[in-house]
Amino acid sequence: MSTLKKDPLHQSQEESKPPLEPNSQENEKQKEKQHQNQHENQHENQHENQKESQSNHRPSRRSAISQETRQTENLETFVQERILIASPVRQTTPVLREFLDSLHALDRTTVKTDYLFVDDNEEEAASNILREFVIQHEGTVIQADEHDSDNPDNKGAYTKDEGGHYWQDEQIWRVADLKNRILDYARDNEYDAVFLIDSDLVLHPRTLEQLVSSGKDIVSNIFWTRWQPGAREMPQVWLQDEYALYRRGGKSSAGNEAEDEGAQTTAFLNQLRIPGCYEVGGLGACTLIRKNVLAAGVSYDQIPNVSFWGEDRHFCIRAQALGFRLFVDTHLPAYHIYRLSELPGVAAFNRRARRGEETISITLCMIVKNEEASLARCLDSVNGIADEIVIVDTGSTDRTRQIASRYTDRIVDFEWVDDFAAARNFAFDQAKSEYILWLDADDVFEAEDRAKLIALKRSLDPAVDSVTMDYNLSFTAEGKVSYSLRRNRLVRRDRQFRWIGAVHEYLAVAGNLLHSDIAVTHKKDKEYTDRNLRIYRKREQAGEEFSPRDLYYFGNELKDHGQHEDAVKYYEKFLDTGLGWVEDQIAACQKIADCEAALKRSEQEVTALFRSFAYDLPRAEICCRLGGYFADREDYRKALFWYEQATRAVRPDDPMVVLNEAAWTWMPHLQLCVCYDRMGNRAKAREHNDIALAYHPTHPSMLYNDRYFKDLEKDNVLENA
């Protein structure tokens, strides 16, 4: 075999830089099968199955092991495709071990594989296990030279931590040079394809067979990554430019005007969650490249007049310029160990992949009592989601059990003990699936959210401990969500998360959270009762010591039932502890203000609002409330100040924070319009009404104001005529 020039070979891009590579031009013509004849059996009397296999990119397994082939000694031996699996490696030892284990586990029914690694490791232990692997599998290791006389700093600057990976230009183009040398090696040794893969990926055992069977000249296996902590998972493929997930301008594939960028992005990401093979504009990090592409002269060299970041972008531009289309296969997503904190998820990924399960399994757990009016609607909405349904009945006297029996035989009785956490924990204890989903009987998944959850079920990284979802509680007359909060909704059973709190219980979770765009919709069809208040009063009379959280929620129950004096007392007790979630502390201040307003104690009302500033930056809700306080007193100068502050408020980063979207969008602008009008500044008033309308184009007050300003303008024109 030929050898690579001993160049300072880099730490592989396997460390997967965030996907930012070029989008190539689209080409209508593609000779996807021009290498086909190299793999056809030349025997004239092959049976029908073998003829079918020759029409595809490679012979099918059925033809390769057919009885006729086994029984006929004169048939020529089936020719397997020769694939070079190659990777530049600068990796930590535990991550590299998982990568190599996944290569070892790859199916090789129709292919014969060789290995080529460039050892650029900084850990001796990593170099050792790499050498052990190639000895066992008869591969080749090229040792990177750290002391290239032409460039003593040839390794380039590269660091990574829990925040991400950090590359400098010299390292990027060092990676490009390394990949070019791998491509040269594959050309020189006449491989049918090279599978160029980053060493922080863990593959499904059928990955290589799946990519080969696609028949595409250039095809990447998909993986998903949170490039920044807490961010949304994103793919390593894209559609245009550096990393655009939409196509700019032109027509959509259906011939209609292209959708807006956000809608296109959502559609593209949703498509990638569905198993299939799709054409893309850019790809990298886990890519099969065919012999005919290599022969055409593709490379990772930098294109001088293109400023895109990342060698994969330049590869993709060059490939499409040469007439090759780019594809991504989404059947078997790889697992990306982008951070060391993601290493524990490999075990669950492998367990699922190697036992042949393509999705996680989900148990729906519910506690119910007299829910005949809503239970069927809820259970219908989880069709295709729940593999198991557990219904815990706490004492129904209506048709709830009969309805539940149409959906499951797992109906279990639980004696009600005035403790919601105890009932929910009992329900969780009955579950047998990998994940647990919980709902109340008056909750549903609307069609769009049901589809999203079914897609998530197929693609969920098994390292995720909990999936949060929006909980939509109320809606405007136009059907838009007016109040929503976020709950931990889907959790891994083996983490044994527990519910806490007899009333207003919460699920205590920790670990790897995924904040999804899925929503549960609440469709309350029962009147609210004083049940929770009675439970709190009973505990109070028993002399029970309340936790800070219970103090807060006891205050909420008292406030909701008009017992404002007692509510203020319990909110004050909660705040005096100095404990609890900061969002509850801020909310307690607002609710004290509500109670004081109901009790007509205006000084205490405004004092409570200002008190909230001690816990965090001013929230838009508080600023709007203060603006309203002063506007009611016709002190428009102060009202303007606080409404302006609302428009400048800084949103909290935590996605679990409940925000009143009106206060953060249109409401302060509508109120500024009114205040400026009262002060005689019609130009500023109209300016803010226009801003408010941009947020809420159908709001009747803003539409009325718009007509008001237009009528004034007409009157002025007539007066000046």
Tab-separated table of N, CA and C in Angstrom, residues 259-357:
chain	number	residue	atom	x	y	z
A	259	GLU	N	-41.606	29.661	0.945
A	259	GLU	CA	-42.123	30.058	2.242
A	259	GLU	C	-41.124	30.975	2.937
A	260	ASP	N	-41.567	31.593	4.011
A	260	ASP	CA	-40.638	32.421	4.758
A	260	ASP	C	-39.553	31.539	5.364
A	261	GLU	N	-38.450	32.154	5.742
A	261	GLU	CA	-37.276	31.396	6.179
A	261	GLU	C	-37.569	30.520	7.392
A	262	GLY	N	-38.330	31.049	8.339
A	262	GLY	CA	-38.639	30.265	9.529
A	262	GLY	C	-39.443	29.023	9.212
A	263	ALA	N	-40.445	29.157	8.356
A	263	ALA	CA	-41.272	28.006	7.985
A	263	ALA	C	-40.457	26.982	7.206
A	264	GLN	N	-39.589	27.456	6.311
A	264	GLN	CA	-38.733	26.531	5.564
A	264	GLN	C	-37.796	25.774	6.505
A	265	THR	N	-37.217	26.490	7.446
A	265	THR	CA	-36.302	25.852	8.390
A	265	THR	C	-37.012	24.771	9.183
A	266	THR	N	-38.204	25.098	9.675
A	266	THR	CA	-38.970	24.117	10.445
A	266	THR	C	-39.301	22.894	9.595
A	267	ALA	N	-39.719	23.128	8.355
A	267	ALA	CA	-40.065	22.012	7.468
A	267	ALA	C	-38.844	21.143	7.182
A	268	PHE	N	-37.696	21.778	6.967
A	268	PHE	CA	-36.469	21.032	6.676
A	268	PHE	C	-36.056	20.185	7.879
A	269	LEU	N	-36.069	20.771	9.061
A	269	LEU	CA	-35.683	20.026	10.260
A	269	LEU	C	-36.664	18.897	10.536
A	270	ASN	N	-37.952	19.136	10.337
A	270	ASN	CA	-38.937	18.069	10.535
A	270	ASN	C	-38.730	16.938	9.536
A	271	GLN	N	-38.397	17.279	8.286
A	271	GLN	CA	-38.155	16.248	7.275
A	271	GLN	C	-36.984	15.357	7.681
A	272	LEU	N	-35.931	15.973	8.222
A	272	LEU	CA	-34.749	15.199	8.595
A	272	LEU	C	-35.006	14.238	9.751
A	273	ARG	N	-36.112	14.433	10.473
A	273	ARG	CA	-36.472	13.511	11.547
A	273	ARG	C	-37.191	12.277	11.017
A	274	ILE	N	-37.558	12.312	9.730
A	274	ILE	CA	-38.263	11.183	9.115
A	274	ILE	C	-37.258	10.330	8.355
A	275	PRO	N	-37.221	9.001	8.587
A	275	PRO	CA	-36.243	8.158	7.892
A	275	PRO	C	-36.371	8.276	6.380
A	276	GLY	N	-35.241	8.544	5.733
A	276	GLY	CA	-35.231	8.690	4.286
A	276	GLY	C	-33.871	9.133	3.805
A	277	CYS	N	-33.765	9.389	2.504
A	277	CYS	CA	-32.530	9.900	1.910
A	277	CYS	C	-32.893	11.162	1.147
A	278	TYR	N	-32.319	12.306	1.552
A	278	TYR	CA	-32.743	13.599	1.041
A	278	TYR	C	-31.565	14.372	0.460
A	279	GLU	N	-31.838	15.124	-0.603
A	279	GLU	CA	-30.803	15.958	-1.192
A	279	GLU	C	-30.616	17.199	-0.341
A	280	VAL	N	-29.359	17.584	-0.124
A	280	VAL	CA	-29.022	18.750	0.687
A	280	VAL	C	-28.002	19.598	-0.064
A	281	GLY	N	-27.652	20.732	0.528
A	281	GLY	CA	-26.669	21.608	-0.085
A	281	GLY	C	-25.295	21.509	0.529
A	282	GLY	N	-25.209	20.954	1.738
A	282	GLY	CA	-23.926	20.822	2.411
A	282	GLY	C	-23.972	19.712	3.433
A	283	LEU	N	-22.804	19.117	3.691
A	283	LEU	CA	-22.737	17.977	4.604
A	283	LEU	C	-21.303	17.804	5.077
A	284	GLY	N	-21.100	16.865	5.970
A	284	GLY	CA	-19.740	16.583	6.424
A	284	GLY	C	-19.715	15.649	7.608
A	285	ALA	N	-18.489	15.295	8.013
A	285	ALA	CA	-18.185	14.612	9.272
A	285	ALA	C	-18.481	13.119	9.308
A	286	CYS	N	-19.355	12.608	8.450
A	286	CYS	CA	-19.709	11.190	8.467
A	286	CYS	C	-20.190	10.825	7.060
A	287	THR	N	-19.259	10.797	6.094
A	287	THR	CA	-19.629	10.842	4.684
A	287	THR	C	-18.999	9.718	3.874
A	288	LEU	N	-19.821	9.068	3.060
A	288	LEU	CA	-19.356	8.072	2.100
A	288	LEU	C	-19.140	8.763	0.759
A	289	ILE	N	-17.921	8.627	0.202
A	289	ILE	CA	-17.555	9.282	-1.060
A	289	ILE	C	-17.121	8.203	-2.046
A	290	ARG	N	-17.787	8.120	-3.186
A	290	ARG	CA	-17.567	7.039	-4.144
A	290	ARG	C	-16.314	7.257	-5.008
A	291	LYS	N	-15.920	6.167	-5.631
A	291	LYS	CA	-14.710	6.139	-6.444
A	291	LYS	C	-14.772	7.137	-7.593
A	292	ASN	N	-15.932	7.252	-8.234
A	292	ASN	CA	-16.027	8.169	-9.370
A	292	ASN	C	-15.904	9.628	-8.932
A	293	VAL	N	-16.294	9.919	-7.697
A	293	VAL	CA	-16.117	11.267	-7.164
A	293	VAL	C	-14.633	11.529	-6.925
A	294	LEU	N	-13.964	10.530	-6.359
A	294	LEU	CA	-12.518	10.665	-6.131
A	294	LEU	C	-11.796	10.887	-7.457
A	295	ALA	N	-12.208	10.120	-8.473
A	295	ALA	CA	-11.539	10.222	-9.768
A	295	ALA	C	-11.751	11.590	-10.411
A	296	ALA	N	-12.855	12.243	-10.066
A	296	ALA	CA	-13.144	13.557	-10.642
A	296	ALA	C	-12.291	14.658	-10.028
A	297	GLY	N	-11.597	14.340	-8.939
A	297	GLY	CA	-10.676	15.309	-8.363
A	297	GLY	C	-11.238	16.170	-7.256
A	298	VAL	N	-12.274	15.700	-6.550
A	298	VAL	CA	-12.780	16.482	-5.422
A	298	VAL	C	-11.697	16.622	-4.360
A	299	SER	N	-11.776	17.687	-3.574
A	299	SER	CA	-10.805	17.889	-2.500
A	299	SER	C	-11.384	18.848	-1.483
A	300	TYR	N	-10.666	18.984	-0.386
A	300	TYR	CA	-11.047	19.904	0.680
A	300	TYR	C	-10.236	21.193	0.636
A	301	ASP	N	-9.551	21.436	-0.463
A	301	ASP	CA	-8.752	22.653	-0.585
A	301	ASP	C	-9.628	23.891	-0.442
A	302	GLN	N	-9.036	24.929	0.099
A	302	GLN	CA	-9.751	26.191	0.226
A	302	GLN	C	-9.950	26.824	-1.146
A	303	ILE	N	-11.182	27.284	-1.396
A	303	ILE	CA	-11.472	28.029	-2.617
A	303	ILE	C	-11.176	29.493	-2.311
A	304	PRO	N	-10.196	30.104	-2.976
A	304	PRO	CA	-9.704	31.422	-2.544
A	304	PRO	C	-10.749	32.530	-2.512
A	305	ASN	N	-11.728	32.469	-3.400
A	305	ASN	CA	-12.701	33.569	-3.441
A	305	ASN	C	-13.989	33.243	-2.695
A	306	VAL	N	-13.935	32.273	-1.785
A	306	VAL	CA	-15.080	31.921	-0.945
A	306	VAL	C	-14.666	32.081	0.511
A	307	SER	N	-15.432	32.829	1.269
A	307	SER	CA	-15.052	33.126	2.652
A	307	SER	C	-15.694	32.186	3.661
A	308	PHE	N	-16.463	31.209	3.203
A	308	PHE	CA	-17.171	30.330	4.129
A	308	PHE	C	-16.208	29.642	5.092
A	309	TRP	N	-16.667	29.483	6.328
A	309	TRP	CA	-15.851	28.865	7.370
A	309	TRP	C	-15.993	27.349	7.298
A	310	GLY	N	-14.870	26.642	7.315
A	310	GLY	CA	-14.917	25.192	7.383
A	310	GLY	C	-14.603	24.502	6.075
A	311	GLU	N	-13.713	23.512	6.149
A	311	GLU	CA	-13.261	22.841	4.927
A	311	GLU	C	-14.367	22.035	4.255
A	312	ASP	N	-15.350	21.565	5.022
A	312	ASP	CA	-16.436	20.795	4.413
A	312	ASP	C	-17.254	21.643	3.445
A	313	ARG	N	-17.392	22.932	3.729
A	313	ARG	CA	-18.133	23.797	2.817
A	313	ARG	C	-17.438	23.904	1.460
A	314	HIS	N	-16.142	23.985	1.493
A	314	HIS	CA	-15.384	24.113	0.249
A	314	HIS	C	-15.412	22.790	-0.533
A	315	PHE	N	-15.387	21.681	0.188
A	315	PHE	CA	-15.554	20.378	-0.454
A	315	PHE	C	-16.900	20.314	-1.171
A	316	CYS	N	-17.960	20.762	-0.502
A	316	CYS	CA	-19.303	20.644	-1.063
A	316	CYS	C	-19.489	21.537	-2.282
A	317	ILE	N	-18.945	22.743	-2.228
A	317	ILE	CA	-19.027	23.627	-3.389
A	317	ILE	C	-18.327	22.986	-4.586
A	318	ARG	N	-17.129	22.470	-4.345
A	318	ARG	CA	-16.351	21.876	-5.430
A	318	ARG	C	-17.067	20.635	-5.988
A	319	ALA	N	-17.648	19.817	-5.094
A	319	ALA	CA	-18.328	18.597	-5.545
A	319	ALA	C	-19.511	18.928	-6.450
A	320	GLN	N	-20.305	19.918	-6.056
A	320	GLN	CA	-21.455	20.235	-6.897
A	320	GLN	C	-21.032	20.938	-8.184
A	321	ALA	N	-19.961	21.700	-8.117
A	321	ALA	CA	-19.454	22.314	-9.343
A	321	ALA	C	-18.992	21.253	-10.336
A	322	LEU	N	-18.565	20.111	-9.818
A	322	LEU	CA	-18.142	19.004	-10.674
A	322	LEU	C	-19.325	18.136	-11.117
A	323	GLY	N	-20.524	18.468	-10.661
A	323	GLY	CA	-21.714	17.750	-11.122
A	323	GLY	C	-22.236	16.709	-10.172
A	324	PHE	N	-21.752	16.685	-8.951
A	324	PHE	CA	-22.194	15.671	-7.989
A	324	PHE	C	-23.198	16.274	-7.015
A	325	ARG	N	-24.291	15.552	-6.808
A	325	ARG	CA	-25.305	15.990	-5.851
A	325	ARG	C	-24.980	15.422	-4.473
A	326	LEU	N	-25.482	16.095	-3.455
A	326	LEU	CA	-25.170	15.744	-2.068
A	326	LEU	C	-26.439	15.242	-1.378
A	327	PHE	N	-26.292	14.200	-0.598
A	327	PHE	CA	-27.443	13.589	0.060
A	327	PHE	C	-27.138	13.306	1.523
A	328	VAL	N	-28.211	13.233	2.312
A	328	VAL	CA	-28.098	12.797	3.697
A	328	VAL	C	-29.065	11.644	3.903
A	329	ASP	N	-28.593	10.630	4.586
A	329	ASP	CA	-29.427	9.485	4.934
A	329	ASP	C	-29.806	9.608	6.408
A	330	THR	N	-31.102	9.552	6.697
A	330	THR	CA	-31.577	9.788	8.064
A	330	THR	C	-32.151	8.539	8.726
A	331	HIS	N	-31.936	7.377	8.121
A	331	HIS	CA	-32.518	6.159	8.694
A	331	HIS	C	-31.933	5.812	10.055
A	332	LEU	N	-30.634	5.986	10.215
A	332	LEU	CA	-29.937	5.500	11.409
A	332	LEU	C	-29.041	6.597	11.971
A	333	PRO	N	-29.607	7.609	12.629
A	333	PRO	CA	-28.786	8.717	13.133
A	333	PRO	C	-27.664	8.229	14.042
A	334	ALA	N	-26.475	8.817	13.862
A	334	ALA	CA	-25.344	8.513	14.731
A	334	ALA	C	-25.483	9.279	16.041
A	335	TYR	N	-24.721	8.863	17.026
A	335	TYR	CA	-24.690	9.557	18.318
A	335	TYR	C	-23.405	10.375	18.375
A	336	HIS	N	-23.539	11.671	18.646
A	336	HIS	CA	-22.396	12.577	18.639
A	336	HIS	C	-21.974	12.887	20.068
A	337	ILE	N	-20.738	12.529	20.415
A	337	ILE	CA	-20.213	12.847	21.751
A	337	ILE	C	-19.486	14.181	21.646
A	338	TYR	N	-20.243	15.249	21.545
A	338	TYR	CA	-19.660	16.576	21.344
A	338	TYR	C	-19.023	17.097	22.634
A	339	ARG	N	-19.559	16.648	23.760
A	339	ARG	CA	-19.023	17.023	25.074
A	339	ARG	C	-18.832	15.763	25.904
A	340	LEU	N	-17.890	15.807	26.828
A	340	LEU	CA	-17.672	14.643	27.687
A	340	LEU	C	-18.914	14.324	28.509
A	341	SER	N	-19.722	15.344	28.805
A	341	SER	CA	-20.941	15.107	29.578
A	341	SER	C	-21.944	14.253	28.812
A	342	GLU	N	-21.758	14.117	27.487
A	342	GLU	CA	-22.669	13.312	26.678
A	342	GLU	C	-22.206	11.861	26.552
A	343	LEU	N	-21.058	11.557	27.133
A	343	LEU	CA	-20.518	10.199	27.044
A	343	LEU	C	-21.439	9.148	27.665
A	344	PRO	N	-22.086	9.424	28.817
A	344	PRO	CA	-22.943	8.381	29.403
A	344	PRO	C	-24.086	7.936	28.512
A	345	GLY	N	-24.507	8.773	27.561
A	345	GLY	CA	-25.614	8.398	26.688
A	345	GLY	C	-25.277	7.325	25.677
A	346	VAL	N	-23.978	7.018	25.511
A	346	VAL	CA	-23.579	6.024	24.510
A	346	VAL	C	-24.146	4.653	24.855
A	347	ALA	N	-24.138	4.304	26.137
A	347	ALA	CA	-24.591	2.963	26.533
A	347	ALA	C	-26.046	2.743	26.126
A	348	ALA	N	-26.890	3.739	26.387
A	348	ALA	CA	-28.300	3.600	26.024
A	348	ALA	C	-28.473	3.567	24.507
A	349	PHE	N	-27.692	4.390	23.787
A	349	PHE	CA	-27.750	4.391	22.320
A	349	PHE	C	-27.390	3.009	21.774
A	350	ASN	N	-26.308	2.451	22.256
A	350	ASN	CA	-25.883	1.130	21.776
A	350	ASN	C	-26.884	0.048	22.143
A	351	ARG	N	-27.413	0.143	23.344
A	351	ARG	CA	-28.364	-0.868	23.784
A	351	ARG	C	-29.570	-0.886	22.859
A	352	ARG	N	-30.046	0.290	22.491
A	352	ARG	CA	-31.210	0.363	21.630
A	352	ARG	C	-30.873	-0.041	20.198
A	353	ALA	N	-29.739	0.445	19.702
A	353	ALA	CA	-29.360	0.157	18.313
A	353	ALA	C	-29.100	-1.326	18.110
A	354	ARG	N	-28.414	-1.938	19.043
A	354	ARG	CA	-27.991	-3.325	18.837
A	354	ARG	C	-29.069	-4.340	19.161
A	355	ARG	N	-30.137	-3.888	19.835
A	355	ARG	CA	-31.238	-4.822	20.049
A	355	ARG	C	-32.341	-4.606	19.014
A	356	GLY	N	-32.071	-3.715	18.049
A	356	GLY	CA	-32.961	-3.563	16.910
A	356	GLY	C	-34.144	-2.662	17.117
A	357	GLU	N	-34.143	-1.855	18.181
A	357	GLU	CA	-35.263	-0.958	18.410
A	357	GLU	C	-34.976	0.381	17.754
